[in-house]
PDB file of C-alpha atoms in Angstrom:
ATOM      1  CA  UNK R   1     107.818 141.717 115.584  1.00  0.00           C
ATOM      2  CA  UNK R   2     104.850 138.694 114.826  1.00  0.00           C
ATOM      3  CA  UNK R   3     106.758 135.635 113.599  1.00  0.00           C
ATOM      4  CA  UNK R   4     104.750 132.969 112.107  1.00  0.00           C
ATOM      5  CA  UNK R   5     106.021 129.304 112.651  1.00  0.00           C
ATOM      6  CA  UNK R   6     103.963 126.362 111.133  1.00  0.00           C
ATOM      7  CA  UNK R   7     104.764 124.980 108.329  1.00  0.00           C
ATOM      8  CA  UNK R   8     103.457 122.940 106.273  1.00  0.00           C
ATOM      9  CA  UNK R   9     102.489 119.431 106.809  1.00  0.00           C
ATOM     10  CA  UNK R  10     103.848 116.557 105.497  1.00  0.00           C
ATOM     11  CA  UNK R  11     101.517 113.609 105.537  1.00  0.00           C
ATOM     12  CA  UNK R  12     102.548 109.883 105.218  1.00  0.00           C
ATOM     13  CA  UNK R  13     100.394 106.412 103.722  1.00  0.00           C
ATOM     14  CA  UNK R  14     102.382 102.913 102.464  1.00  0.00           C
ATOM     15  CA  UNK R  15      99.683 100.856 101.208  1.00  0.00           C
ATOM     16  CA  UNK R  16     101.710  96.846  99.819  1.00  0.00           C
ATOM     17  CA  UNK R  17     100.589  96.792  95.976  1.00  0.00           C
ATOM     18  CA  UNK R  18     100.929  92.732  96.689  1.00  0.00           C
ATOM     19  CA  UNK R  19      99.163  90.234  97.936  1.00  0.00           C
ATOM     20  CA  UNK R  20     102.212  87.699  97.993  1.00  0.00           C
ATOM     21  CA  UNK R  21     106.016  88.795  98.938  1.00  0.00           C
ATOM     22  CA  UNK R  22     109.240  87.424  97.138  1.00  0.00           C
ATOM     23  CA  UNK R  23     111.631  86.180  99.164  1.00  0.00           C
ATOM     24  CA  UNK R  24     115.323  87.147  98.041  1.00  0.00           C
ATOM     25  CA  UNK R  25     117.257  84.470 100.449  1.00  0.00           C
ATOM     26  CA  UNK R  26     121.324  84.952  97.414  1.00  0.00           C
ATOM     27  CA  UNK R  27     122.001  87.184  94.807  1.00  0.00           C
ATOM     28  CA  UNK R  28     120.855  85.688  92.237  1.00  0.00           C
ATOM     29  CA  UNK R  29     116.765  85.836  93.880  1.00  0.00           C
ATOM     30  CA  UNK R  30     117.378  89.895  93.475  1.00  0.00           C
ATOM     31  CA  UNK R  31     119.456  89.714  90.057  1.00  0.00           C
ATOM     32  CA  UNK R  32     115.503  87.365  88.987  1.00  0.00           C
ATOM     33  CA  UNK R  33     113.682  89.950  90.395  1.00  0.00           C
ATOM     34  CA  UNK R  34     115.297  92.651  89.234  1.00  0.00           C
ATOM     35  CA  UNK R  35     116.347  91.757  85.189  1.00  0.00           C
ATOM     36  CA  UNK R  36     112.525  91.722  83.712  1.00  0.00           C
ATOM     37  CA  UNK R  37     112.111  94.724  85.233  1.00  0.00           C
ATOM     38  CA  UNK R  38     114.672  96.527  82.602  1.00  0.00           C
ATOM     39  CA  UNK R  39     112.269  96.746  79.391  1.00  0.00           C
ATOM     40  CA  UNK R  40     114.119  94.638  76.170  1.00  0.00           C
ATOM     41  CA  UNK R  41     117.110  96.378  75.199  1.00  0.00           C
ATOM     42  CA  UNK R  42     117.679  99.165  77.818  1.00  0.00           C
ATOM     43  CA  UNK R  43     119.949  97.394  80.448  1.00  0.00           C
ATOM     44  CA  UNK R  44     122.941  97.228  78.339  1.00  0.00           C
ATOM     45  CA  UNK R  45     122.065 101.188  76.724  1.00  0.00           C
ATOM     46  CA  UNK R  46     122.211 103.497  79.234  1.00  0.00           C
ATOM     47  CA  UNK R  47     123.525 103.369  84.090  1.00  0.00           C
ATOM     48  CA  UNK R  48     119.956 103.009  85.815  1.00  0.00           C
ATOM     49  CA  UNK R  49     120.134 103.193  89.711  1.00  0.00           C
ATOM     50  CA  UNK R  50     117.794 100.455  91.322  1.00  0.00           C
ATOM     51  CA  UNK R  51     116.942 100.041  95.007  1.00  0.00           C
ATOM     52  CA  UNK R  52     114.373  96.589  96.089  1.00  0.00           C
ATOM     53  CA  UNK R  53     113.412  97.311  99.287  1.00  0.00           C
ATOM     54  CA  UNK R  54     112.852  94.224 102.297  1.00  0.00           C
ATOM     55  CA  UNK R  55     110.785  93.495 105.137  1.00  0.00           C
ATOM     56  CA  UNK R  56     111.794  91.680 108.157  1.00  0.00           C
ATOM     57  CA  UNK R  57     111.607  88.087 105.950  1.00  0.00           C
ATOM     58  CA  UNK R  58     113.832  89.088 103.612  1.00  0.00           C
ATOM     59  CA  UNK R  59     110.463  89.984 101.347  1.00  0.00           C
ATOM     60  CA  UNK R  60     109.879  92.568  98.822  1.00  0.00           C
ATOM     61  CA  UNK R  61     107.903  94.506  99.498  1.00  0.00           C
ATOM     62  CA  UNK R  62     108.820  96.850  96.049  1.00  0.00           C
ATOM     63  CA  UNK R  63     111.089  98.870  94.234  1.00  0.00           C
ATOM     64  CA  UNK R  64     112.241 101.920  92.651  1.00  0.00           C
ATOM     65  CA  UNK R  65     114.883 103.635  90.435  1.00  0.00           C
ATOM     66  CA  UNK R  66     116.820 106.256  92.329  1.00  0.00           C
ATOM     67  CA  UNK R  67     118.506 107.447  88.955  1.00  0.00           C
ATOM     68  CA  UNK R  68     119.094 107.394  85.866  1.00  0.00           C
ATOM     69  CA  UNK R  69     122.008 108.090  83.454  1.00  0.00           C
ATOM     70  CA  UNK R  70     124.194 108.256  81.238  1.00  0.00           C
ATOM     71  CA  UNK R  71     126.216 105.756  78.808  1.00  0.00           C
ATOM     72  CA  UNK R  72     128.663 105.585  81.939  1.00  0.00           C
ATOM     73  CA  UNK R  73     127.616 106.511  85.129  1.00  0.00           C
ATOM     74  CA  UNK R  74     124.212 108.149  87.482  1.00  0.00           C
ATOM     75  CA  UNK R  75     124.453 110.244  89.863  1.00  0.00           C
ATOM     76  CA  UNK R  76     122.532 108.853  92.843  1.00  0.00           C
ATOM     77  CA  UNK R  77     121.410 110.841  95.939  1.00  0.00           C
ATOM     78  CA  UNK R  78     121.505 108.750  98.968  1.00  0.00           C
ATOM     79  CA  UNK R  79     119.154 110.793 100.845  1.00  0.00           C
ATOM     80  CA  UNK R  80     116.756 109.867  98.078  1.00  0.00           C
ATOM     81  CA  UNK R  81     117.347 106.344  98.702  1.00  0.00           C
ATOM     82  CA  UNK R  82     117.251 106.369 102.607  1.00  0.00           C
ATOM     83  CA  UNK R  83     113.132 108.796 102.554  1.00  0.00           C
ATOM     84  CA  UNK R  84     112.266 105.824  99.965  1.00  0.00           C
ATOM     85  CA  UNK R  85     113.152 102.836 102.562  1.00  0.00           C
ATOM     86  CA  UNK R  86     111.698 105.205 105.189  1.00  0.00           C
ATOM     87  CA  UNK R  87     108.246 105.422 103.598  1.00  0.00           C
ATOM     88  CA  UNK R  88     108.005 101.592 102.452  1.00  0.00           C
ATOM     89  CA  UNK R  89     109.201 100.869 106.371  1.00  0.00           C
ATOM     90  CA  UNK R  90     111.767  98.664 104.642  1.00  0.00           C
ATOM     91  CA  UNK R  91     113.794  96.978 107.281  1.00  0.00           C
ATOM     92  CA  UNK R  92     116.587  96.143 104.003  1.00  0.00           C
ATOM     93  CA  UNK R  93     117.694  96.868 100.965  1.00  0.00           C
ATOM     94  CA  UNK R  94     119.870  96.113  98.616  1.00  0.00           C
ATOM     95  CA  UNK R  95     121.342  98.049  95.969  1.00  0.00           C
ATOM     96  CA  UNK R  96     121.741  97.660  91.814  1.00  0.00           C
ATOM     97  CA  UNK R  97     122.390  98.698  88.975  1.00  0.00           C
ATOM     98  CA  UNK R  98     123.824  98.447  86.063  1.00  0.00           C
ATOM     99  CA  UNK R  99     126.162  98.761  84.058  1.00  0.00           C
ATOM    100  CA  UNK R 100     125.841  98.988  79.755  1.00  0.00           C
ATOM    101  CA  UNK R 101     130.025  97.852  78.448  1.00  0.00           C
ATOM    102  CA  UNK R 102     128.857  94.841  80.134  1.00  0.00           C
ATOM    103  CA  UNK R 103     132.020  95.057  82.949  1.00  0.00           C
ATOM    104  CA  UNK R 104     130.822  93.842  86.033  1.00  0.00           C
ATOM    105  CA  UNK R 105     134.249  94.888  87.677  1.00  0.00           C
ATOM    106  CA  UNK R 106     132.814  97.363  90.009  1.00  0.00           C
ATOM    107  CA  UNK R 107     134.539 101.233  90.369  1.00  0.00           C
ATOM    108  CA  UNK R 108     136.027 103.120  92.652  1.00  0.00           C
ATOM    109  CA  UNK R 109     132.491 104.916  92.735  1.00  0.00           C
ATOM    110  CA  UNK R 110     131.117 102.015  92.687  1.00  0.00           C
ATOM    111  CA  UNK R 111     132.550 101.088  95.903  1.00  0.00           C
ATOM    112  CA  UNK R 112     132.905 104.432  97.566  1.00  0.00           C
ATOM    113  CA  UNK R 113     128.889 104.642  97.329  1.00  0.00           C
ATOM    114  CA  UNK R 114     128.038 101.511  99.010  1.00  0.00           C
ATOM    115  CA  UNK R 115     129.478 102.998 101.806  1.00  0.00           C
ATOM    116  CA  UNK R 116     128.436 106.109 101.524  1.00  0.00           C
ATOM    117  CA  UNK R 117     124.859 104.383 101.686  1.00  0.00           C
ATOM    118  CA  UNK R 118     125.079 101.714 104.716  1.00  0.00           C
ATOM    119  CA  UNK R 119     126.851 104.135 106.893  1.00  0.00           C
ATOM    120  CA  UNK R 120     123.933 106.314 105.932  1.00  0.00           C
ATOM    121  CA  UNK R 121     121.569 103.617 106.402  1.00  0.00           C
ATOM    122  CA  UNK R 122     122.910 102.252 110.027  1.00  0.00           C
ATOM    123  CA  UNK R 123     122.186 105.310 111.017  1.00  0.00           C
ATOM    124  CA  UNK R 124     118.311 104.365 110.710  1.00  0.00           C
ATOM    125  CA  UNK R 125     118.722 100.661 111.784  1.00  0.00           C
ATOM    126  CA  UNK R 126     118.207  99.579 108.287  1.00  0.00           C
ATOM    127  CA  UNK R 127     120.537  97.369 106.162  1.00  0.00           C
ATOM    128  CA  UNK R 128     121.989  97.036 103.246  1.00  0.00           C
ATOM    129  CA  UNK R 129     122.141  93.476 102.176  1.00  0.00           C
ATOM    130  CA  UNK R 130     123.751  93.919  99.457  1.00  0.00           C
ATOM    131  CA  UNK R 131     124.641  96.257  96.630  1.00  0.00           C
ATOM    132  CA  UNK R 132     124.684  94.467  92.614  1.00  0.00           C
ATOM    133  CA  UNK R 133     125.768  95.351  88.893  1.00  0.00           C
ATOM    134  CA  UNK R 134     123.669  93.590  85.968  1.00  0.00           C
ATOM    135  CA  UNK R 135     123.748  93.231  83.105  1.00  0.00           C
ATOM    136  CA  UNK R 136     121.627  90.748  80.800  1.00  0.00           C
ATOM    137  CA  UNK R 137     124.618  88.302  80.393  1.00  0.00           C
ATOM    138  CA  UNK R 138     125.216  87.487  84.681  1.00  0.00           C
ATOM    139  CA  UNK R 139     125.570  89.879  88.139  1.00  0.00           C
ATOM    140  CA  UNK R 140     128.043  91.144  90.807  1.00  0.00           C
ATOM    141  CA  UNK R 141     127.104  90.438  93.914  1.00  0.00           C
ATOM    142  CA  UNK R 142     129.098  92.829  96.806  1.00  0.00           C
ATOM    143  CA  UNK R 143     127.920  90.646  99.400  1.00  0.00           C
ATOM    144  CA  UNK R 144     129.283  88.348  98.409  1.00  0.00           C
ATOM    145  CA  UNK R 145     132.581  89.474  96.264  1.00  0.00           C
ATOM    146  CA  UNK R 146     133.186  90.294 100.730  1.00  0.00           C
ATOM    147  CA  UNK R 147     133.385  93.734  99.251  1.00  0.00           C
ATOM    148  CA  UNK R 148     130.219  94.818 102.640  1.00  0.00           C
TER     149      UNK R 148
END
């Protein structure tokens, strides 16, 4: 019996697009960077989950939209977050999602997901430095509130 054990080849590349990197020194810095990534009027429309990718100096390498949901939730796959973090050579990430209701209080699901991502990222030596809940009026920081 002849069995072919060849598999498809994966090629990775990373091409930074920014010449000047913004540093995140606080949750407010992250909020100010993320808020303009929402098109006008969409932060109150439906839920979006995004991730900021950081280098060793806490400079933003970029961000990506992980998932887009409905009015009350969005489905987030931890593997997609870690895949993107690895492809950008990130050493830290900041999780972020909006609450269209304007309520800044984290849900049980928000707390569970934060722990799940933090535990999985830790295996890859990637630090989850914060998880922000955003509204157009303000934000909630898991790090600032001792939830990390």
